[in-house]
Coordinates of C-alpha atoms (C1' of nucleotides) in Angstrom, one line a residue:
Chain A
X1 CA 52.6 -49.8 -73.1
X2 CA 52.5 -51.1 -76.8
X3 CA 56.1 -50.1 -77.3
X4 CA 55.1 -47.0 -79.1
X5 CA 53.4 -47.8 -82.1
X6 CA 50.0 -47.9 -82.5
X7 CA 48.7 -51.9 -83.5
X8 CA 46.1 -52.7 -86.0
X9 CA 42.6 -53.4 -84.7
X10 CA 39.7 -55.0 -86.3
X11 CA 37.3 -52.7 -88.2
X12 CA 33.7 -53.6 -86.7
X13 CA 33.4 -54.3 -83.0
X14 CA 30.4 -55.5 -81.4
X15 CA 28.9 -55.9 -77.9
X16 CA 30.0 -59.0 -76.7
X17 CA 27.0 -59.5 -73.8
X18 CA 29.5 -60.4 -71.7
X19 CA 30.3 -57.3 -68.9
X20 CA 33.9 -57.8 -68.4
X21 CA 34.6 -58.8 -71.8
X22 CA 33.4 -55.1 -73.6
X23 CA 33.2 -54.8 -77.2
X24 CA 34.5 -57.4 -79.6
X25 CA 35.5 -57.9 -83.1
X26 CA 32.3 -58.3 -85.0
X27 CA 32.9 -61.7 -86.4
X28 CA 34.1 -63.2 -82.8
X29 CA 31.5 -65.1 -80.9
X30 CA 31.6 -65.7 -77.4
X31 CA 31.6 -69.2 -75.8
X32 CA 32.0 -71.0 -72.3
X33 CA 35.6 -73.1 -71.4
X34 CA 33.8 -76.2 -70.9
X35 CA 32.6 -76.1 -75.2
X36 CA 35.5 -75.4 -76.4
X37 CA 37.3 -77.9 -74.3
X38 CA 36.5 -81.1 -71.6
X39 CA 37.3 -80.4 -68.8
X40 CA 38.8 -82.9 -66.4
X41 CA 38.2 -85.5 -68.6
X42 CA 38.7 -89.1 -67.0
X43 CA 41.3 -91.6 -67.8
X44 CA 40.8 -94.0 -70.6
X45 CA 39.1 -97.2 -69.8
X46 CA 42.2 -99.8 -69.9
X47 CA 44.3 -97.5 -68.2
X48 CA 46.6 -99.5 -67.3
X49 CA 47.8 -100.3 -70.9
X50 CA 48.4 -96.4 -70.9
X51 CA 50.9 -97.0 -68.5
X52 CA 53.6 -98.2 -71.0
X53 CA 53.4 -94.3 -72.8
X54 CA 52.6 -92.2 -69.5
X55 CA 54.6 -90.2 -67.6
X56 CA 53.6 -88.4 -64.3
X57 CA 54.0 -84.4 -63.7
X58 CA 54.4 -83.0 -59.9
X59 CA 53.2 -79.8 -59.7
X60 CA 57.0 -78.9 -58.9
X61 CA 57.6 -79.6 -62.7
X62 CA 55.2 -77.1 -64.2
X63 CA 56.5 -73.2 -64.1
X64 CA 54.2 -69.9 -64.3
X65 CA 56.3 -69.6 -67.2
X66 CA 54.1 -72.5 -69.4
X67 CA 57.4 -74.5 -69.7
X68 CA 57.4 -78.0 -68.4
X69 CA 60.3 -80.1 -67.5
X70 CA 60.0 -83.6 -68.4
X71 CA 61.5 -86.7 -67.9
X72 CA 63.1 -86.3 -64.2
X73 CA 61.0 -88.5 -62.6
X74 CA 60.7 -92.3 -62.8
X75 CA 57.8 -93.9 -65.1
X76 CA 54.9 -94.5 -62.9
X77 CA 53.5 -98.2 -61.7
X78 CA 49.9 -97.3 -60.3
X79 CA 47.7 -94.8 -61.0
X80 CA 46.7 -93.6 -57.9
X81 CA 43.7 -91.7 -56.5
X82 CA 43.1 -88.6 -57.3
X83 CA 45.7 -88.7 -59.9
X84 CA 44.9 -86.3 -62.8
X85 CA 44.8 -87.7 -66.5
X86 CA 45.9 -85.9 -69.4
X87 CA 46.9 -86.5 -72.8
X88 CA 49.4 -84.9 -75.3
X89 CA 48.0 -81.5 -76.5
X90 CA 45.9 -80.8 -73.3
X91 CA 46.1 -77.4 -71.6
X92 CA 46.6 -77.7 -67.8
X93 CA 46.7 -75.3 -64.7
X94 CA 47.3 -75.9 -60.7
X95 CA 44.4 -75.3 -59.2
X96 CA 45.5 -74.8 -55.1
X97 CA 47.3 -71.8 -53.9
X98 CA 49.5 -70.3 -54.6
X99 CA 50.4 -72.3 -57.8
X100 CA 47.2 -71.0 -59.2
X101 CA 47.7 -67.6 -58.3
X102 CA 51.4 -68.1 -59.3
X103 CA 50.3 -68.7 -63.1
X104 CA 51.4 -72.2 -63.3
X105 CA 50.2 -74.0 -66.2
X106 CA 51.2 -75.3 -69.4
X107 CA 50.0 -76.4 -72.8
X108 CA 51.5 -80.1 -73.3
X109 CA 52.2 -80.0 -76.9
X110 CA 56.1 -81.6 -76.4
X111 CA 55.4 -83.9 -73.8
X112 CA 57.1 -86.9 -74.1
X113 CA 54.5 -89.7 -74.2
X114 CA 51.2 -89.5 -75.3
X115 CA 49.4 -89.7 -71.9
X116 CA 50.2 -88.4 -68.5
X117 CA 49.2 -88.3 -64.7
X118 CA 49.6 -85.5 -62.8
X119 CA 49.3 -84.1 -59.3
X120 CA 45.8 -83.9 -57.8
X121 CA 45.8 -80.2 -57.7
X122 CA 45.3 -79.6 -61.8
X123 CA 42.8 -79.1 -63.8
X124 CA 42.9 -80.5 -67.1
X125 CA 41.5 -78.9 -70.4
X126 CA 41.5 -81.1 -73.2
X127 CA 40.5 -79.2 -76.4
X128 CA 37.6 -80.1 -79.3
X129 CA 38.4 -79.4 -82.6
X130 CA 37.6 -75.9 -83.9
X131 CA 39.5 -74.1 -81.2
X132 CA 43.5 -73.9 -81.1
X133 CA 44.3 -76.0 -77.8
X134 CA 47.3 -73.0 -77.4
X135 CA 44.7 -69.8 -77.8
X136 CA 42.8 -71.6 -74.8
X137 CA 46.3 -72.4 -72.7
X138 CA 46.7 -68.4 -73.3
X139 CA 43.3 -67.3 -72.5
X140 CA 44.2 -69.3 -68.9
X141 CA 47.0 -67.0 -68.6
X142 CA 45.2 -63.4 -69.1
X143 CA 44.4 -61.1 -66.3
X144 CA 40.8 -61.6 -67.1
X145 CA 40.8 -65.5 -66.0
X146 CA 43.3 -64.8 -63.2
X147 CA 41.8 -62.6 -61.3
X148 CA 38.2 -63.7 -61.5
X149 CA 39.6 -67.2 -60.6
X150 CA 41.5 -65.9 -57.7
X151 CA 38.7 -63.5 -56.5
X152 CA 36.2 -67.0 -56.9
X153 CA 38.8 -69.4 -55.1
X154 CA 37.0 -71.4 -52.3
X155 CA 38.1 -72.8 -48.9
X156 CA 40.1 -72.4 -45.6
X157 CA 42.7 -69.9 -45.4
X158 CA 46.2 -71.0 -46.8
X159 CA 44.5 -73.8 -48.8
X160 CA 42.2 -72.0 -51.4
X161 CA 41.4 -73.5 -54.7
X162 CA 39.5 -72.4 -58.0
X163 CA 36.7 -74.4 -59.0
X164 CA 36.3 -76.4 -61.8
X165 CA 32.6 -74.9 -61.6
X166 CA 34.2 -71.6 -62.3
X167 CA 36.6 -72.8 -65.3
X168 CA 34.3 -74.8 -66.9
X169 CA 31.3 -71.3 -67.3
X170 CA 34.7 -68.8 -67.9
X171 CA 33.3 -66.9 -70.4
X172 CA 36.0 -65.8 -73.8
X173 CA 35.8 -64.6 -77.4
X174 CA 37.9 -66.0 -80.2
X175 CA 37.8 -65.8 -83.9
X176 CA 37.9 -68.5 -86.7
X177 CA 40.3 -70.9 -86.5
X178 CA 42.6 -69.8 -89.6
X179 CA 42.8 -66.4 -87.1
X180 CA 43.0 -68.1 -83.9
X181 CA 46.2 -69.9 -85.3
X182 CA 47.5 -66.2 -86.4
X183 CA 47.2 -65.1 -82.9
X184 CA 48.8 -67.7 -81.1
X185 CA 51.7 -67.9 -83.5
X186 CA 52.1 -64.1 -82.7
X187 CA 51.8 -64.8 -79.0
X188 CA 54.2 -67.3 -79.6
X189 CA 57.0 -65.4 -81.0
X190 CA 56.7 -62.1 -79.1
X191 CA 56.1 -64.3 -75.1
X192 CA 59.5 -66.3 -76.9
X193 CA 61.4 -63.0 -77.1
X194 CA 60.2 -61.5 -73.9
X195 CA 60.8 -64.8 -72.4
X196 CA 64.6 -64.8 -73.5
X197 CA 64.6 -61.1 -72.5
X198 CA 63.4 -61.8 -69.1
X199 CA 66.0 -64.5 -68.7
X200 CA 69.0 -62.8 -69.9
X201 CA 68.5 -59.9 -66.9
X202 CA 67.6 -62.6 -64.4
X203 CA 70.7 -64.5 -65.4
X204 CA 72.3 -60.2 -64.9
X205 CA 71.1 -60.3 -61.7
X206 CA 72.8 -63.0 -60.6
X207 CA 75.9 -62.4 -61.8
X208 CA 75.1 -58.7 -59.9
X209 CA 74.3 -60.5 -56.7
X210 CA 77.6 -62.6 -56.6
X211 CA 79.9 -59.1 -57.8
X212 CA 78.6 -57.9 -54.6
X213 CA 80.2 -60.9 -52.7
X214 CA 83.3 -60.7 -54.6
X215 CA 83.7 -57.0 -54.1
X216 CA 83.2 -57.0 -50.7
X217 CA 85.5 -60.4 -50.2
X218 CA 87.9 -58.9 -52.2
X219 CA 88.2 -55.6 -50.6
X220 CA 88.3 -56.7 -46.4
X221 CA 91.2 -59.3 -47.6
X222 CA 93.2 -57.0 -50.3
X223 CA 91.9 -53.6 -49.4
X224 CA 91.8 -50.8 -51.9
X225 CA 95.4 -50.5 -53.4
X226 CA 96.1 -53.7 -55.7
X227 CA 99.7 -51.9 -56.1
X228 CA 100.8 -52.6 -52.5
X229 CA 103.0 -55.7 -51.4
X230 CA 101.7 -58.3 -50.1
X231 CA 102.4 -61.2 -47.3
X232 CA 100.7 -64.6 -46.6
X233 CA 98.5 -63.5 -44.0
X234 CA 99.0 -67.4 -42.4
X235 CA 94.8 -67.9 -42.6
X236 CA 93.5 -70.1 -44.9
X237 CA 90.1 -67.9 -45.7
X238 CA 92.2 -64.9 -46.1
X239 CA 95.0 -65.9 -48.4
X240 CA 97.8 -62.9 -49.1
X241 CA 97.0 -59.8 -47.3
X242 CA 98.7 -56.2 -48.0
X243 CA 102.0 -56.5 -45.9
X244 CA 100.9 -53.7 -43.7
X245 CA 98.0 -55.0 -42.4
X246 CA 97.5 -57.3 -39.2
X247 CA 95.6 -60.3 -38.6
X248 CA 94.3 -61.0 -34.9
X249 CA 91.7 -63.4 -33.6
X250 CA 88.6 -62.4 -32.3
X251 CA 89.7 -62.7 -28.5
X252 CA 92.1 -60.1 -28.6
X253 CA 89.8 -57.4 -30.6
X254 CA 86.6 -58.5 -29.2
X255 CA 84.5 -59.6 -25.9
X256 CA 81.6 -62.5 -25.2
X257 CA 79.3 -60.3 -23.2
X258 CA 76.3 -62.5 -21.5
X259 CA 74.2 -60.2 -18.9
X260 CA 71.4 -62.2 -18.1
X261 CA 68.2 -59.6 -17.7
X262 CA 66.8 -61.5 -14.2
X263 CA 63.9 -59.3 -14.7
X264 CA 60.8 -59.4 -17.9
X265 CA 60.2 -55.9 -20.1
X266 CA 62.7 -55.2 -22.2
X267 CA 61.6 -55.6 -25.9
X268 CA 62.5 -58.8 -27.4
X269 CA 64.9 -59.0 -30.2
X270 CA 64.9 -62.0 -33.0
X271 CA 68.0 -62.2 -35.3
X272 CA 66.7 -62.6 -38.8
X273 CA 69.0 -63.2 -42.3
X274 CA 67.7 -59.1 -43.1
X275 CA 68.9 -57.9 -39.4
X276 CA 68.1 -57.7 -36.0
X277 CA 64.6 -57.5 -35.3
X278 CA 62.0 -56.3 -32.7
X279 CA 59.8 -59.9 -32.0
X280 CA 56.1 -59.3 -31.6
X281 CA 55.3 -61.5 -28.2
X282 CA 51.8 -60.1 -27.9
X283 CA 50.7 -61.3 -30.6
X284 CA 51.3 -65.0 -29.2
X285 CA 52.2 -66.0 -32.7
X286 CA 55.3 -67.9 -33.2
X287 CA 57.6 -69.2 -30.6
X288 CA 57.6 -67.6 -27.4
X289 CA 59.6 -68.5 -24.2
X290 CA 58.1 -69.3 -21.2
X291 CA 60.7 -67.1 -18.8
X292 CA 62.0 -64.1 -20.9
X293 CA 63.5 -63.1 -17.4
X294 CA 66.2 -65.2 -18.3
X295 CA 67.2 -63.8 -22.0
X296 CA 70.5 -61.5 -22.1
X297 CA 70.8 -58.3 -22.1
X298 CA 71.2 -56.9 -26.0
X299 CA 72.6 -53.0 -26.0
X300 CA 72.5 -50.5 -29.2
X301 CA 75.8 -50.9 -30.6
X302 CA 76.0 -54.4 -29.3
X303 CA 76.7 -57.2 -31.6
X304 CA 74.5 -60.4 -31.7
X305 CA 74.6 -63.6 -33.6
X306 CA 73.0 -66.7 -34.2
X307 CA 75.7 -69.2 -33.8
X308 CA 74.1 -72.3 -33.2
X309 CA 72.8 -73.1 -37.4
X310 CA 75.8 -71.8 -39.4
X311 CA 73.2 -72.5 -42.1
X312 CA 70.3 -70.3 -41.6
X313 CA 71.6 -68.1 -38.8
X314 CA 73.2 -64.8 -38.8
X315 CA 74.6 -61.5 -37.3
X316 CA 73.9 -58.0 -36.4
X317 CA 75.0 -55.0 -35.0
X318 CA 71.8 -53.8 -32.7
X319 CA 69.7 -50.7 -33.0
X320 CA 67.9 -51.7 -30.2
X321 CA 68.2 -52.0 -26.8
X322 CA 66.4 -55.3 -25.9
X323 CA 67.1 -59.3 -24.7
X324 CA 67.8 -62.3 -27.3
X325 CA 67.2 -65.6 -26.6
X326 CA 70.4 -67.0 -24.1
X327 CA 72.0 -69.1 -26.3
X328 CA 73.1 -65.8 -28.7
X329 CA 76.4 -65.0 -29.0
X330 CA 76.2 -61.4 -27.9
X331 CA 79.8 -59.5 -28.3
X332 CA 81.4 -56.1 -28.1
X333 CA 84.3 -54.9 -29.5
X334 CA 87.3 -54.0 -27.4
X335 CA 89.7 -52.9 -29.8
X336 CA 90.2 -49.3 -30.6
X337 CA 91.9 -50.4 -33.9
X338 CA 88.8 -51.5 -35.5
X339 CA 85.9 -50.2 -37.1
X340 CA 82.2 -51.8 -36.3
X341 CA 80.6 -51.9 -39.4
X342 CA 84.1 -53.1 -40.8
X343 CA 84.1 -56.2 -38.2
X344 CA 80.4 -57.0 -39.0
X345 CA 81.0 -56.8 -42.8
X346 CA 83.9 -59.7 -42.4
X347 CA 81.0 -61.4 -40.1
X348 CA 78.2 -61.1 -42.5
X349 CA 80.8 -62.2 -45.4
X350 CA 81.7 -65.3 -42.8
X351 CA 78.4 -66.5 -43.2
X352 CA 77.0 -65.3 -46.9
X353 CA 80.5 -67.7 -48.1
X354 CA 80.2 -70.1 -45.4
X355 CA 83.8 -69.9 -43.8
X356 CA 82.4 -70.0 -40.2
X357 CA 81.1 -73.6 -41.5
X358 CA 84.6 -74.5 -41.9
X359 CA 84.9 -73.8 -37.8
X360 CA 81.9 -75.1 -37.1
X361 CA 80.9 -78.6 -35.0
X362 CA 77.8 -80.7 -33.9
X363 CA 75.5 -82.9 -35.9
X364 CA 75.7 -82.0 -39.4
X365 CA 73.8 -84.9 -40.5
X366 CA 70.5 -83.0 -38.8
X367 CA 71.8 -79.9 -39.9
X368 CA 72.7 -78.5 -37.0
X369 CA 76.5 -76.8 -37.0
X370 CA 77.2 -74.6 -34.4
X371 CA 80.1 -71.7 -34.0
X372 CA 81.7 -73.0 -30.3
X373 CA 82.9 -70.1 -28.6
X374 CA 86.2 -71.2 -28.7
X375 CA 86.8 -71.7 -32.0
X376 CA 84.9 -67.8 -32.6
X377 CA 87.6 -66.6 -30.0
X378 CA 90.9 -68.3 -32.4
X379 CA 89.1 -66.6 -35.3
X380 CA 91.2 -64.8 -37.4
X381 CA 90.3 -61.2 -39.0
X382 CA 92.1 -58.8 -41.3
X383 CA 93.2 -55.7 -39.8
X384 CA 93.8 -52.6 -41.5
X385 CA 94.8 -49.3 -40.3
X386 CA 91.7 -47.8 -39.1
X387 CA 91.3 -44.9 -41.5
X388 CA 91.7 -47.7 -44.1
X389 CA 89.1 -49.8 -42.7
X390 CA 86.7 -46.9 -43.1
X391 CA 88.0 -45.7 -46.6
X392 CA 87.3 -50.1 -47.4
X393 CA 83.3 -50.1 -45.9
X394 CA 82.9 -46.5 -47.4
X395 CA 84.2 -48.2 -51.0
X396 CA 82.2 -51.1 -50.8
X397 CA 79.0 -48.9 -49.9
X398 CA 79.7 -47.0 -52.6
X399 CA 80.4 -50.2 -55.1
X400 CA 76.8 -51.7 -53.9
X401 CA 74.8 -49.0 -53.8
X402 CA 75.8 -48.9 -57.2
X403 CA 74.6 -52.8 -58.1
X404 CA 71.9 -52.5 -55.9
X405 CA 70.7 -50.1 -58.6
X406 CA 71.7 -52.2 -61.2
X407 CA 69.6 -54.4 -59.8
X408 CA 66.5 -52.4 -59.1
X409 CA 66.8 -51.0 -62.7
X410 CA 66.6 -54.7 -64.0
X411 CA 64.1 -55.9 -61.7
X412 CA 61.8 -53.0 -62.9
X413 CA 62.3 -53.5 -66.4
X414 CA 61.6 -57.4 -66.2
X415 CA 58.4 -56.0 -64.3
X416 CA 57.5 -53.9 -67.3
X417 CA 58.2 -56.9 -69.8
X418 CA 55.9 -58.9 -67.6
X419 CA 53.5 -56.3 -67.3
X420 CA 54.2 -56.3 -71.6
X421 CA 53.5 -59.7 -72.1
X422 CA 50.2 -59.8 -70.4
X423 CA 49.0 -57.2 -72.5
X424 CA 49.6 -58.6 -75.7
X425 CA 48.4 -61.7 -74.4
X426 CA 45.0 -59.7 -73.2
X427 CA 44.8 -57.4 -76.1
X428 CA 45.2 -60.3 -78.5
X429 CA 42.6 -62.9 -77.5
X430 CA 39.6 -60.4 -76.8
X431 CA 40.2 -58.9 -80.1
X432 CA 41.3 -55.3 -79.0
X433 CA 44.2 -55.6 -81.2
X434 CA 44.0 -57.3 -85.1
X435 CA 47.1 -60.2 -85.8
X436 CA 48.0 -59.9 -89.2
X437 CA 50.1 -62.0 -91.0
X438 CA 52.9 -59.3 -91.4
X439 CA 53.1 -59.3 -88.0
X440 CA 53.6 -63.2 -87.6
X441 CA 56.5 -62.8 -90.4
X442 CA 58.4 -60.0 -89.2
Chain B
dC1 C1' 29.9 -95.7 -57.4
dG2 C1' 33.0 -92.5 -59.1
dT3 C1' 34.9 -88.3 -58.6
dA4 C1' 35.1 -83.4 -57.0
dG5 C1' 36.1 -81.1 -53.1
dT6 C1' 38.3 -80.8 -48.9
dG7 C1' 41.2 -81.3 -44.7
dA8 C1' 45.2 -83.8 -43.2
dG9 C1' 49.8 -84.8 -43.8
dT10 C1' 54.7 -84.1 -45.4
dG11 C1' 59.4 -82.3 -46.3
dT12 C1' 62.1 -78.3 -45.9
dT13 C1' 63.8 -74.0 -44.0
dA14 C1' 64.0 -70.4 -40.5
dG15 C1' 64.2 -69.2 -35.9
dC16 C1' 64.2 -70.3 -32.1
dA17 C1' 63.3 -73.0 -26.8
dC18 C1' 64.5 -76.2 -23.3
dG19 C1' 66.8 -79.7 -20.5
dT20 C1' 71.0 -81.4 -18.9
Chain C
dA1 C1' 77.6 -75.4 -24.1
dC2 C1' 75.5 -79.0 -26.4
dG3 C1' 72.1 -81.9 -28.3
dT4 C1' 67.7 -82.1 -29.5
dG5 C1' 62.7 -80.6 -29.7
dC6 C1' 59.3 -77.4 -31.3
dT7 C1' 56.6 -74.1 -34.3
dA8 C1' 55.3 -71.6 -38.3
dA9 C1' 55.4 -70.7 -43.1
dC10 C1' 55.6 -72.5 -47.5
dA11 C1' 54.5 -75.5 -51.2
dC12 C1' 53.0 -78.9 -52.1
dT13 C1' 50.8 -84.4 -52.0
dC14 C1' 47.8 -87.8 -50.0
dA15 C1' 43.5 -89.7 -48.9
dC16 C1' 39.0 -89.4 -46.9
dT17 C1' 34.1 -88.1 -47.5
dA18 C1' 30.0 -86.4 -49.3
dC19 C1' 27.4 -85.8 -53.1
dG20 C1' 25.2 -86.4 -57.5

DNA sequence: CGTAGTGAGTGTTAGCACGT
DNA sequence: ACGTGCTAACACTCACTACG
């Protein structure tokens, strides 16, 4: 995992006592968080003099990546309970979950003023002299405090927290200070690079994710053959068309089906954003109807939609035979000319690029924006000739299979630089690897 | 009496349900 | 069909309470 060359290590290791920590360098020495740091310390007496060079952190400010934005929020007039006080220079970490479990934490060396409040849900770390305050924001951030934290976190389900108990008696190994510096200015430069690594194929994947969008966008309005004349298809969302295809609306190519069931049994469908879905009713989780005698009638091949939020619904074509909740759109097609997975890949793009919004109605102001049937009837959709249409969905399979792998290929390597930058970060502050000043340089 | 620990509350999104 | 209400999950923030 070292990138293929073996790193120095110290010459003499020694037992450290400490079971999860091993063997470490002989001239380490082992200590407790809570004396090589206070922790939680409270807020200067005067506070409110602090006030005039004190900014507040939300939790929603801090990242898992250790980088903090500041200055988005107003300056603060109260301190209020349960605030948490910190300084410039202290190390911090959420404490609740998920954040903690989430890595979210930082060491405050830029912040802006010298003292700050924070959420309730931190604990603060402020650092005594002989330790660097950012080898103890990276000992926070190895696998060995994570996952003891998380395996110690206390309370009810969905609302666990670590202890400041457990912070405080965490157990580490570091060097002399001169070393400690070495290691974090090591740590610092290589988590930089993977950092920027890391961001460049995030930033790739996004670019990925909206090449998919314009592929298939592309290819149901302007087909295959950019050499083929074109004509004003006379739809706004569709532009110029290739002069031998048709546009019709929706009522001519397909039908509003609603068969009411009038009887219980039939498996339950729920229309999610990743497809149509069998809905658990056993398990008398989520909502449930009181009469599912009343639901319609959902048939494999059918197609069903979630017309009434524009924003968060979506469509389907089924693979099961079930009921969905009434006020579904359920529809067939009618039209011989017309492929299915061709008409549910201009529905699908009609919501991913919001042009159904643009025929919408209701109450936007409470987010609700509904597709009236009428207006879904006077839809318009490109029309190919058939073989086309199937040569089109074939293509754009084809193009995003291809960036789904591009995709997969760069989410696994960002895993790997993760899983990389952990183990520096590990292998450096118990000693398993040596820092040498070569290595800071280069 | 202060503060650490905890349950309650909040805003947002998703996925519906229900009455008219 | 339309307007609106409900529920759960998520990701927090708020504020009470018990304890040392």
């Amino acid at each position: 995992m070292l990138s293929g060359f073996e790193l120095p290590r110290y010459d003499d290791y020694k037992e450290s006592g400490v079971e999860w920590l091993g063997r470490i360098p002989a001239e380490w020495e082992v200590t407790r968080l809570k004396f090589s740091s206070r922790i939680n310390p409270p807020p200067r007496i005067g506070v409110e003099d602090l006030l005039n060079d004190a900014c507040f952190l939300p939790m929603e400010v801090v990242h898992s990546s250790g980088k903090v934005e500041y200055g988005i929020q107003k300056p603060i007039k109260e301190i209020k309970q349960g605030f948490t006080s910190f300084q410039r220079n202290d190390v911090i970490m959420a404490k609740i979950t998920p954040c903690f479990e989430n890595g979210k934490g930082a060491y405050l060396d830029s912040m802006p003023t010298k003292y700050g409040f924070g959420s309730t849900e931190f604990h603060v770390l402020r650092v005594r002299s002989g330790f660097n305050q950012k080898y103890i924001y990276y000992l926070t951030k190895t696998d060995l405090f994570m996952n003891l934290g998380e395996s110690l976190m206390t309370g009810s389900a969905g609302q666990k927290r670590v202890q400041t108990e457990f912070v405080a008696n965490f157990r580490f190994a570091f060097p002399v200070l001169a070393v400690q510096d070495g290691i974090v200015r090591f740590l610092d430069k290589k988590t930089t690079q993977i950092d920027e690594a890391i961001a460049i194929k995030e930033q790739q994947i996004a670019l990925l994710k909206e090449r998919k969008q314009i592929i298939i966008q592309k290819a149901v309005t302007q087909g295959l053959d950019p050499t083929v004349p074109m004509k004003d298809s006379g739809v706004d969302w569709i532009g110029e068309i290739p002069a031998h295809w048709e546009v019709k609306r929706l009522k001519y190519v397909t039908k509003i089906v609603k068969r009411i069931a009038g009887y219980e049994g039939p498996d339950v469908l729920s229309i999610t954003q990743k497809g149509i879905k069998i809905k658990d009713i056993d398990s008398g989780e989520g909502q449930l109807a009181m009469d599912y005698s009343k639901y319609q009638v959902v048939e494999v091949g059918d197609f069903a939609m979630n017309h009434m939020d524009l924003l968060t619904g979506y469509v389907d074509i089924s693979k099961y035979n079930g009921v969905v909740s009434p006020d579904y759109r359920v529809f067939i097609r009618t039209y011989d000319g017309l492929d299915d997975e061709f008409l549910l890949a201009i529905f699908q793009l009609g919501y991913q690029q919001k042009i159904f919004y643009r025929y919408g109605q209701g109450v936007s102001l409470l987010g609700r924006w509904r597709f009236p049937a009428e207006n879904f009837n006077n839809f318009f959709v490109p029309i190919p000739p058939k073989e086309e249409q199937k040569l089109i969905f074939r293509r754009v399979k084809e193009e995003w299979d291809k960036v789904d792998k591009g995709i997969a290929l760069l989410l696994s390597q960002i895993g790997k630089l993760k899983e990389y930058k952990t183990t520096l970060i590990n292998s450096a502050v118990t000693g398993k690897i040596r820092i040498t000043p070569d290595m800071v340089e280069a």
